[in-house]
PDB file of N, CA and C in Angstrom:
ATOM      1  N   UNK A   1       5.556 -12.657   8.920  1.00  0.00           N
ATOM      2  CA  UNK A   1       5.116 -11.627   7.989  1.00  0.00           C
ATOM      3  C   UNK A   1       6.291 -10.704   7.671  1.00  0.00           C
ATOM      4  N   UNK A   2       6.130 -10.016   6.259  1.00  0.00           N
ATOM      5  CA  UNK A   2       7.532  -9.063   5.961  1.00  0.00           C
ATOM      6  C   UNK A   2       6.507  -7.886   5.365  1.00  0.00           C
ATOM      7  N   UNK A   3       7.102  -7.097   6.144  1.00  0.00           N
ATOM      8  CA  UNK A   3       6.328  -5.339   5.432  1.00  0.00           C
ATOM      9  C   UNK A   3       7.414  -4.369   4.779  1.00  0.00           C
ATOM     10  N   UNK A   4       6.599  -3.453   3.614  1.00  0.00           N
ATOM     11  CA  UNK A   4       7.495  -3.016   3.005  1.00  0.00           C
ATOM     12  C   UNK A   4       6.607  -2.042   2.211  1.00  0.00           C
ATOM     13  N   UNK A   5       7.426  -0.803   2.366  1.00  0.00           N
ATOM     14  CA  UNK A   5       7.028   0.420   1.308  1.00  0.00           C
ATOM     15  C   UNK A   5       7.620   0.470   0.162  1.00  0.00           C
ATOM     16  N   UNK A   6       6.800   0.850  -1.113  1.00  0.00           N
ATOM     17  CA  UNK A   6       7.448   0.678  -2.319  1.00  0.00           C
ATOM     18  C   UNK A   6       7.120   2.167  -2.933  1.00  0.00           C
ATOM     19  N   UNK A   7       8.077   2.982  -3.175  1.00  0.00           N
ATOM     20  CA  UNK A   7       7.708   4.543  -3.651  1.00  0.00           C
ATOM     21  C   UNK A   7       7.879   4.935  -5.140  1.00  0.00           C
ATOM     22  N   UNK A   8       7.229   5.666  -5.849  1.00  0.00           N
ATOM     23  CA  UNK A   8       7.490   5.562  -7.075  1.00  0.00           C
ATOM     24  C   UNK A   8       7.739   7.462  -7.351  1.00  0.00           C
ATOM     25  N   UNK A   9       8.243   8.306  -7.827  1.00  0.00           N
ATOM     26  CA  UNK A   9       8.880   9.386  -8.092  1.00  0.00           C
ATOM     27  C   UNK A   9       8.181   9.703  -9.048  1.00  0.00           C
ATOM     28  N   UNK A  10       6.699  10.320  -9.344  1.00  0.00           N
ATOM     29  CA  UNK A  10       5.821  10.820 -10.333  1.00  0.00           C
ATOM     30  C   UNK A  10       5.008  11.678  -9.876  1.00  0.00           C
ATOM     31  N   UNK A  11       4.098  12.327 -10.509  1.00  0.00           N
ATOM     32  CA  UNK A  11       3.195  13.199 -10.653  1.00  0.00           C
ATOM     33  C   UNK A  11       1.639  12.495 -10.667  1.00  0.00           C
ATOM     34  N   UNK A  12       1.243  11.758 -11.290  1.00  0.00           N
ATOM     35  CA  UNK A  12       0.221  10.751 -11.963  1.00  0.00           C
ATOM     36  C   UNK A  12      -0.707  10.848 -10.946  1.00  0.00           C
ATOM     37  N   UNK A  13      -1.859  11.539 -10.830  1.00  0.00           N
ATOM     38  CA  UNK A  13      -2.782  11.881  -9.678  1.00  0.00           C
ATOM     39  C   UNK A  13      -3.537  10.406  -9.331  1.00  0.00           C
ATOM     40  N   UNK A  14      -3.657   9.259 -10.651  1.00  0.00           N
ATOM     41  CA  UNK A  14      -4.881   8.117 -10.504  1.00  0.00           C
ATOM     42  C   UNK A  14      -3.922   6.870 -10.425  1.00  0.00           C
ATOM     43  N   UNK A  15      -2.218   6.909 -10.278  1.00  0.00           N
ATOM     44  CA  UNK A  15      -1.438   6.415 -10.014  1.00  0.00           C
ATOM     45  C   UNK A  15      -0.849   6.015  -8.213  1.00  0.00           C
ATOM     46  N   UNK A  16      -1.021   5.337  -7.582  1.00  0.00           N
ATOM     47  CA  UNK A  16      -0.469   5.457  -6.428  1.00  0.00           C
ATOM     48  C   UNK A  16       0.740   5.749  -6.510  1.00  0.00           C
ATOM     49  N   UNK A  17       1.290   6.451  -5.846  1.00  0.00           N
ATOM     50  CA  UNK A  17       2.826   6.733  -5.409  1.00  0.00           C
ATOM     51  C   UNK A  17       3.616   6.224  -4.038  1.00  0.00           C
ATOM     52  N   UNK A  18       2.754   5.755  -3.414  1.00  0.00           N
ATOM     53  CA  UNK A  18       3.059   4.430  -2.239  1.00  0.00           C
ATOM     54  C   UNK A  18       2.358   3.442  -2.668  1.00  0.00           C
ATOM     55  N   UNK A  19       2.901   2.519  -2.495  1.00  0.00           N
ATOM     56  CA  UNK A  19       2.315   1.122  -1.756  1.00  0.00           C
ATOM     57  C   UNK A  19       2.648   0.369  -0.706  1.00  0.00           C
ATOM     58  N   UNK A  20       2.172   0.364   0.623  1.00  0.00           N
ATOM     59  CA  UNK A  20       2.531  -0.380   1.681  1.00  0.00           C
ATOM     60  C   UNK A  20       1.961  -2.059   1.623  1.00  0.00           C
ATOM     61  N   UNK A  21       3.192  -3.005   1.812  1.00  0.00           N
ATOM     62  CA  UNK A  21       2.668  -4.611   1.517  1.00  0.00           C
ATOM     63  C   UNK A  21       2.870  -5.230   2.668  1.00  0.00           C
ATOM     64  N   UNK A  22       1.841  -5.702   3.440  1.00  0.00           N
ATOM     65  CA  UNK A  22       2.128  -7.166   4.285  1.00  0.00           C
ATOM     66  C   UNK A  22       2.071  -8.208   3.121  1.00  0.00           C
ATOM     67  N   UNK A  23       3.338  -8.915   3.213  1.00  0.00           N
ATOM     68  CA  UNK A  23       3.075 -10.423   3.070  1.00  0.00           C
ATOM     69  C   UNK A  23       3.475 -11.019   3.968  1.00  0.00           C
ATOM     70  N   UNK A  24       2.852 -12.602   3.384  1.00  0.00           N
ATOM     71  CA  UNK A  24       2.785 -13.534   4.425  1.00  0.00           C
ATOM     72  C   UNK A  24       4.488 -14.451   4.295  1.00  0.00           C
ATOM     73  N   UNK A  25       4.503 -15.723   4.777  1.00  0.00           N
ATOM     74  CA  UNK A  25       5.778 -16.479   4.408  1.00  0.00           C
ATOM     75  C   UNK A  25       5.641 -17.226   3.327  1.00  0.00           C
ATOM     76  N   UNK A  26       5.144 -17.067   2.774  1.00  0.00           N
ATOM     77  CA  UNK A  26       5.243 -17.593   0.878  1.00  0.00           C
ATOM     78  C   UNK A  26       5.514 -16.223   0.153  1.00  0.00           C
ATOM     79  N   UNK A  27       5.083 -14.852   0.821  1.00  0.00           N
ATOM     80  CA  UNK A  27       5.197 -13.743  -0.309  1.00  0.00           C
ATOM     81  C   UNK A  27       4.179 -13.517  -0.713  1.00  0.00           C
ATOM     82  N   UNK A  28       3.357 -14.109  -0.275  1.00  0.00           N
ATOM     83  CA  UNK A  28       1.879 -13.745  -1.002  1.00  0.00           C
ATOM     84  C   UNK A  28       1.075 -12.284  -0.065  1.00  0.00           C
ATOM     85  N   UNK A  29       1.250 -11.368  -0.583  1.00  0.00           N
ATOM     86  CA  UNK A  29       0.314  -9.871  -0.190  1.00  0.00           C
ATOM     87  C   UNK A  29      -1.287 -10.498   0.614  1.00  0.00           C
ATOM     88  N   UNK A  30      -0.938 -10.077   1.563  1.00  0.00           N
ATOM     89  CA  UNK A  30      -2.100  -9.851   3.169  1.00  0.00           C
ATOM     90  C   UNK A  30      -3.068  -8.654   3.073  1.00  0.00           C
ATOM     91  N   UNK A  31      -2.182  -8.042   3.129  1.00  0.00           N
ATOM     92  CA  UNK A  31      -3.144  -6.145   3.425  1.00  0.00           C
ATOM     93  C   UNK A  31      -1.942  -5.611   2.165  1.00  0.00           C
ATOM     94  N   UNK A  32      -2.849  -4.360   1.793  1.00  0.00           N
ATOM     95  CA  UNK A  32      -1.932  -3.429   1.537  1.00  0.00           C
ATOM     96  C   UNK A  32      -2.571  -2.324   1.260  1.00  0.00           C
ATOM     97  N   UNK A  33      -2.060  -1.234   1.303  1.00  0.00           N
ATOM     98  CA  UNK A  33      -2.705   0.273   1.350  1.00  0.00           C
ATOM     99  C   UNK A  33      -1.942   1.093   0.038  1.00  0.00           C
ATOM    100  N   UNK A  34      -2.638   1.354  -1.277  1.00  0.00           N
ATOM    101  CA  UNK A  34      -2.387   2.638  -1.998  1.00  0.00           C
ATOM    102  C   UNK A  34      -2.330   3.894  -2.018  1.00  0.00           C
ATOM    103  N   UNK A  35      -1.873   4.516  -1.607  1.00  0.00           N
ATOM    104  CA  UNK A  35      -1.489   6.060  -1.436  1.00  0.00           C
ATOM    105  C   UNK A  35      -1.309   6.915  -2.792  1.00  0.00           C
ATOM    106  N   UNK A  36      -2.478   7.790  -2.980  1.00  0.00           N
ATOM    107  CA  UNK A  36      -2.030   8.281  -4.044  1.00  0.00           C
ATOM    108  C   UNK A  36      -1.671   9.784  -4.046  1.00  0.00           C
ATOM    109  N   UNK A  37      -1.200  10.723  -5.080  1.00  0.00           N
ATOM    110  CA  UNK A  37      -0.941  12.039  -4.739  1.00  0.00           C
ATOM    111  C   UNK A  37      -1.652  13.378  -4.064  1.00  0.00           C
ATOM    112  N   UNK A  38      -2.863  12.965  -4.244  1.00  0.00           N
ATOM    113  CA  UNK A  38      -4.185  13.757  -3.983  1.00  0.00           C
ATOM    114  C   UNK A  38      -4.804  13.588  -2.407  1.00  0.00           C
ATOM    115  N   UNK A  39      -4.254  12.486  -2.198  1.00  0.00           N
ATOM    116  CA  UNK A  39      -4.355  12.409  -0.670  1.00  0.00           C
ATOM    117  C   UNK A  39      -4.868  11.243   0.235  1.00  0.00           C
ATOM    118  N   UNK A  40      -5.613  10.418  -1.139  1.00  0.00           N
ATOM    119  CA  UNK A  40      -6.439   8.797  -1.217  1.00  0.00           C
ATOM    120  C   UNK A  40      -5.573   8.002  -0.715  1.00  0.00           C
ATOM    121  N   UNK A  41      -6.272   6.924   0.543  1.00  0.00           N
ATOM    122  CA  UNK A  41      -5.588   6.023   0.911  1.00  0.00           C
ATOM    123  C   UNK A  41      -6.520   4.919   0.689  1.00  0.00           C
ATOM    124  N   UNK A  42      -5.889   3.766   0.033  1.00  0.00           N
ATOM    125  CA  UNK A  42      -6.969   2.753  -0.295  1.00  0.00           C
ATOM    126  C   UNK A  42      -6.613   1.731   0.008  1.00  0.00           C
ATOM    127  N   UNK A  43      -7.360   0.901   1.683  1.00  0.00           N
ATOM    128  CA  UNK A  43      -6.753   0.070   1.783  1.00  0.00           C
ATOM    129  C   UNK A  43      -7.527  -1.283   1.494  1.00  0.00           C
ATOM    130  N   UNK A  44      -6.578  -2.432   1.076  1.00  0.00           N
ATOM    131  CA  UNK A  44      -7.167  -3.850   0.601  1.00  0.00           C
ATOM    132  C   UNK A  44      -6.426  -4.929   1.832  1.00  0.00           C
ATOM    133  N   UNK A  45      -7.654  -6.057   2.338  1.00  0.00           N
ATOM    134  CA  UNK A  45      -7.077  -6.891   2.998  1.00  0.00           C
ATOM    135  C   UNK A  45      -7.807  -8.517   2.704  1.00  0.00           C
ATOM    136  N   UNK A  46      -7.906  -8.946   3.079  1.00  0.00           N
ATOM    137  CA  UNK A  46      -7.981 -10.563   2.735  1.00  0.00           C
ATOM    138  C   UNK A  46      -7.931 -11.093   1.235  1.00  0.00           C
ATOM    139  N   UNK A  47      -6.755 -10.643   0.908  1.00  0.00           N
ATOM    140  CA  UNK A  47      -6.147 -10.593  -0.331  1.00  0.00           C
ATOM    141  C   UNK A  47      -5.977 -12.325  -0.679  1.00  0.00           C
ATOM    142  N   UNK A  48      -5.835 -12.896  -1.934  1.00  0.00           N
ATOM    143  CA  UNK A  48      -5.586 -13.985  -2.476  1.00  0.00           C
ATOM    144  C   UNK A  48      -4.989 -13.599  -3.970  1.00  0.00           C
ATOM    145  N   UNK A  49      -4.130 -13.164  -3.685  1.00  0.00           N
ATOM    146  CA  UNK A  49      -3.014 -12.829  -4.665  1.00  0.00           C
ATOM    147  C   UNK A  49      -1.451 -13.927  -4.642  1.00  0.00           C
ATOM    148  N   UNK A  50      -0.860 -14.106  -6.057  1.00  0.00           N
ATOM    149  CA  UNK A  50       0.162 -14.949  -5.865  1.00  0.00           C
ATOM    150  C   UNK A  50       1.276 -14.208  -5.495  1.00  0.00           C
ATOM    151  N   UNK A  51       2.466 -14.969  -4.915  1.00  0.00           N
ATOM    152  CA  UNK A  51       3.416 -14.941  -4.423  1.00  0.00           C
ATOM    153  C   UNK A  51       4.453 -13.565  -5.229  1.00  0.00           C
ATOM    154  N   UNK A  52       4.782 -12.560  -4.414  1.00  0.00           N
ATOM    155  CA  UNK A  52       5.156 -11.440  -5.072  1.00  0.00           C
ATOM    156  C   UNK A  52       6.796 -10.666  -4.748  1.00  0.00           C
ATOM    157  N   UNK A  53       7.493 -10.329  -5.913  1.00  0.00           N
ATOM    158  CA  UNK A  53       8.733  -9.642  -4.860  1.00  0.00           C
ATOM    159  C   UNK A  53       8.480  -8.125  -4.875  1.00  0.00           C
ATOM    160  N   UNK A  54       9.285  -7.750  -3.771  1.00  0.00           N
ATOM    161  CA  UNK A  54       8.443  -6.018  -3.675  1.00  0.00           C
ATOM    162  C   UNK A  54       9.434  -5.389  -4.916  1.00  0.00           C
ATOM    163  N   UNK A  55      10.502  -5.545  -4.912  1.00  0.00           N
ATOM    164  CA  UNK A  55      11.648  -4.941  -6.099  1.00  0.00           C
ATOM    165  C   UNK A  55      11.479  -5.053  -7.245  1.00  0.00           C
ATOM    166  N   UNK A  56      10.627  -6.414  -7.403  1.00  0.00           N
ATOM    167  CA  UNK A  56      10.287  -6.624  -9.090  1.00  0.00           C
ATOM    168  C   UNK A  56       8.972  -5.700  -9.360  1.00  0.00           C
ATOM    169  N   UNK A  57       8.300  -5.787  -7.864  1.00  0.00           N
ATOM    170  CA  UNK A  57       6.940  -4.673  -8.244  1.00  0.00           C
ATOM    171  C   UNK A  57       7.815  -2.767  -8.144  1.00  0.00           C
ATOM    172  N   UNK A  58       8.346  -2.856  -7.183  1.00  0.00           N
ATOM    173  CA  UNK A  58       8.871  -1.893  -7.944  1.00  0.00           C
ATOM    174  C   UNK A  58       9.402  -0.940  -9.283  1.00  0.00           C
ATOM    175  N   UNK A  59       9.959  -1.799 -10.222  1.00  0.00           N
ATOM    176  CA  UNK A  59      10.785  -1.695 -11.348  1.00  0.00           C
ATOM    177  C   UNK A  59      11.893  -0.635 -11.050  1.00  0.00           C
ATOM    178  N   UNK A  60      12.139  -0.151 -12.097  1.00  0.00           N
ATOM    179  CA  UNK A  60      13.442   0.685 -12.428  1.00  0.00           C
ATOM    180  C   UNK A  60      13.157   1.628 -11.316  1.00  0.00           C
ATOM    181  N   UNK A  61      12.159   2.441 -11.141  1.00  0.00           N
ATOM    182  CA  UNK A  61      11.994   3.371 -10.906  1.00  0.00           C
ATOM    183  C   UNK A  61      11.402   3.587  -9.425  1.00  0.00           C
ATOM    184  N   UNK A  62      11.179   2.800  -8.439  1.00  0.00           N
ATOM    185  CA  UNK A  62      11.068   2.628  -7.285  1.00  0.00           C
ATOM    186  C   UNK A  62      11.944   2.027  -6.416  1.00  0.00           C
ATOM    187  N   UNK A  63      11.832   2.392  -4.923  1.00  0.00           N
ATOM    188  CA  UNK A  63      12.152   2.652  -4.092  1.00  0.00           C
ATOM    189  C   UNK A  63      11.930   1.817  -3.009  1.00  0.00           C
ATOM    190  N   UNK A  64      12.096   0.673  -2.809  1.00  0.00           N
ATOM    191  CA  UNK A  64      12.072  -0.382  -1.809  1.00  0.00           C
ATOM    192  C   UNK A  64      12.237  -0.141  -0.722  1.00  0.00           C
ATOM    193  N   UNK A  65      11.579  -0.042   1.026  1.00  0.00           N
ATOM    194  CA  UNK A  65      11.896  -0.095   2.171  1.00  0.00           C
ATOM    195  C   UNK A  65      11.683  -0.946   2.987  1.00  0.00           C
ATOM    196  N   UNK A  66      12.080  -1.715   4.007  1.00  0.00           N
ATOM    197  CA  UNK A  66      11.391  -3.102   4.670  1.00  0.00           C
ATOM    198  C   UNK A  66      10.938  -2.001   5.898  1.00  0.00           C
ATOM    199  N   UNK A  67       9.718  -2.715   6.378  1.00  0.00           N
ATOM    200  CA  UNK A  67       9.079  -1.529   7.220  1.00  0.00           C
ATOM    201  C   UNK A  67       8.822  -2.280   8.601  1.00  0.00           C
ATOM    202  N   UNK A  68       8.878  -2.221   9.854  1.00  0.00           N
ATOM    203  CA  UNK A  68       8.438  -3.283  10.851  1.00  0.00           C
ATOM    204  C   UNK A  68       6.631  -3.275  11.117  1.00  0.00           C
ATOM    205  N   UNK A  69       6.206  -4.597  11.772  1.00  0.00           N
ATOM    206  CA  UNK A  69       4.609  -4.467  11.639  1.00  0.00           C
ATOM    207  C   UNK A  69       4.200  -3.184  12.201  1.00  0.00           C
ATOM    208  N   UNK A  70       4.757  -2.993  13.218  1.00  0.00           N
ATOM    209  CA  UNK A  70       3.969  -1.349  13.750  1.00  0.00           C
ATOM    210  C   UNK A  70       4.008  -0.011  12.908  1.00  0.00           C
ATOM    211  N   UNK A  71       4.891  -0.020  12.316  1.00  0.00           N
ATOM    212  CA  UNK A  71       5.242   1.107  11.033  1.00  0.00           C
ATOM    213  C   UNK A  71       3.647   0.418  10.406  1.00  0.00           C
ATOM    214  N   UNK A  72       3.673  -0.745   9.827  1.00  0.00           N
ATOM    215  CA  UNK A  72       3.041  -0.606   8.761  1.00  0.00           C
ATOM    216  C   UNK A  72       1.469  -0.786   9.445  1.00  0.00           C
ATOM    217  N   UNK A  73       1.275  -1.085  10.490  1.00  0.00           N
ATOM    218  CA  UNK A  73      -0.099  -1.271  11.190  1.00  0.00           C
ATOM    219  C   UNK A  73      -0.201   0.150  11.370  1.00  0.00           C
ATOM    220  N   UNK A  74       0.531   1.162  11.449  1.00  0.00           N
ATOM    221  CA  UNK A  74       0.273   2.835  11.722  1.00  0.00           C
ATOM    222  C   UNK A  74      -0.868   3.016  10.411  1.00  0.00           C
ATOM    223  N   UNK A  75       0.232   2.641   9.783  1.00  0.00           N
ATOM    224  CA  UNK A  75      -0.235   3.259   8.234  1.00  0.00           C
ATOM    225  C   UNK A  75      -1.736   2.355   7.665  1.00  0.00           C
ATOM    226  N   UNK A  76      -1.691   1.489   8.396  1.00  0.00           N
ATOM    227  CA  UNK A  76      -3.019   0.596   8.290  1.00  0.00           C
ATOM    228  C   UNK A  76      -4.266   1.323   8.638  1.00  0.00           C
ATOM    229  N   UNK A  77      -4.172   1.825  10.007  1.00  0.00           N
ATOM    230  CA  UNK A  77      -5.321   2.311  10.910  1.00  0.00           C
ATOM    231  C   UNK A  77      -5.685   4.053  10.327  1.00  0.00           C
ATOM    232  N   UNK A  78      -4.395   4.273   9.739  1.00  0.00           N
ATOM    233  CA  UNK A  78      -4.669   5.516   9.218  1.00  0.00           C
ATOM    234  C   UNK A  78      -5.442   5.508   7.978  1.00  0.00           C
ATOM    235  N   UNK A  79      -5.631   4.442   7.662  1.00  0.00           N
ATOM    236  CA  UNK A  79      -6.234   4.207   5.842  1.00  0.00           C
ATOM    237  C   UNK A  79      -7.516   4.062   5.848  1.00  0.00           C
ATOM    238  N   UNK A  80      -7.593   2.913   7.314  1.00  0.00           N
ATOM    239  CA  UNK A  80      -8.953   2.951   7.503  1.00  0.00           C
ATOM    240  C   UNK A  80      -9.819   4.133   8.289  1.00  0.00           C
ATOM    241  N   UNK A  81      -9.154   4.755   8.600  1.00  0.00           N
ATOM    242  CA  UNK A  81     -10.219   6.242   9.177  1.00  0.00           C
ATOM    243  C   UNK A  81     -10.090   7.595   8.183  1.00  0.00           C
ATOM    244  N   UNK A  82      -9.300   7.646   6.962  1.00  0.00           N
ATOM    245  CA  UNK A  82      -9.420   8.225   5.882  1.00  0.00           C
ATOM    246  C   UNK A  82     -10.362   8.019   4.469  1.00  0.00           C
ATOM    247  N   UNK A  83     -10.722   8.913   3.824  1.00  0.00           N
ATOM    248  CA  UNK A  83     -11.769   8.507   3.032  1.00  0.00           C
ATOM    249  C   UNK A  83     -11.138   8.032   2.206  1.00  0.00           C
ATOM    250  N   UNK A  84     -11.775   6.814   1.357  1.00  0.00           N
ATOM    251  CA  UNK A  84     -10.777   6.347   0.505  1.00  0.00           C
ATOM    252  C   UNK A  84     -11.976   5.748  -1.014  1.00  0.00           C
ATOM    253  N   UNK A  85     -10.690   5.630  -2.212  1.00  0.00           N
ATOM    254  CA  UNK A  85     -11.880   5.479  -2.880  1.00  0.00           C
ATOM    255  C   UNK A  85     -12.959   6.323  -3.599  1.00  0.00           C
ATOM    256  N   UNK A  86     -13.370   5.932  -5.079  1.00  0.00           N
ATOM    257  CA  UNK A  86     -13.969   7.175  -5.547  1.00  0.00           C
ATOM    258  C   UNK A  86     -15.198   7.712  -4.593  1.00  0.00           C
ATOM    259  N   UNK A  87     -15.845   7.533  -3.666  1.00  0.00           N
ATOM    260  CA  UNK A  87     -16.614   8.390  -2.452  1.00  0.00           C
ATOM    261  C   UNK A  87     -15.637   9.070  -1.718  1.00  0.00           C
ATOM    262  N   UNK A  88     -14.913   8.940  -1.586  1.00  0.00           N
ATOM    263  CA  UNK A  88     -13.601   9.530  -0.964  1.00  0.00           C
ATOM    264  C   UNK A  88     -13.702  11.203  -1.602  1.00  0.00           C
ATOM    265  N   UNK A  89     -14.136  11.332  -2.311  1.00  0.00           N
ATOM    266  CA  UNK A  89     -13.709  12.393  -3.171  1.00  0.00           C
ATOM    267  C   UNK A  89     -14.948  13.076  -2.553  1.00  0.00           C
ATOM    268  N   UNK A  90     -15.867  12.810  -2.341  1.00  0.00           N
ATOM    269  CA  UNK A  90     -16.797  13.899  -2.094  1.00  0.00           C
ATOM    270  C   UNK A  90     -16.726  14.114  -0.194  1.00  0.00           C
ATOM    271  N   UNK A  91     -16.090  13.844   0.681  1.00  0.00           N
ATOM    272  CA  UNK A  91     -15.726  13.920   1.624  1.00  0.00           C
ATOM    273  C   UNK A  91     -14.651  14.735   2.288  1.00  0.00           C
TER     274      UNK A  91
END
């Protein structure tokens, strides 16, 4: 597996401004958690998504980090005990 934070430098409240990615050894996204400015963590897992690079999902304007599994399993367990999601909002 390869983990990796991807940061984007905006304001955009319905925009994530993180994205944390497990993929697997094809590249294909496992888990991953959206972080947005407001405080939402939204995490997705038994993903069936195709094969992805984190830099191209990045673009111009993001910020690539390779993260180790425990970094990104932190940020996992934290997503799931945060409210997430439009119910999230009334919590």
């Amino acid at each position: 597996m390869q983990y990796y934070v991807i940061e984007w430098d905006h304001e955009e409240p319905d925009e994530p401004w993180k994205l944390y990615l497990e993929l697997d050894s094809r590249g294909c996204p496992r888990r991953k958690v959206e972080v947005f400015r407001i405080g939402l963590y939204q995490p997705y897992d038994d993903l069936e998504e195709p094969p992805m690079d984190p830099r191209q999902a990045a673009g111009a304007e993001g910020n690539v980090t390779a993260l180790n599994r425990v970094q990104f399993d932190d940020i996992w367990e934290q997503s799931r005990q945060m409210p997430d999601g439009f119910m999230g909002m009334f919590f």
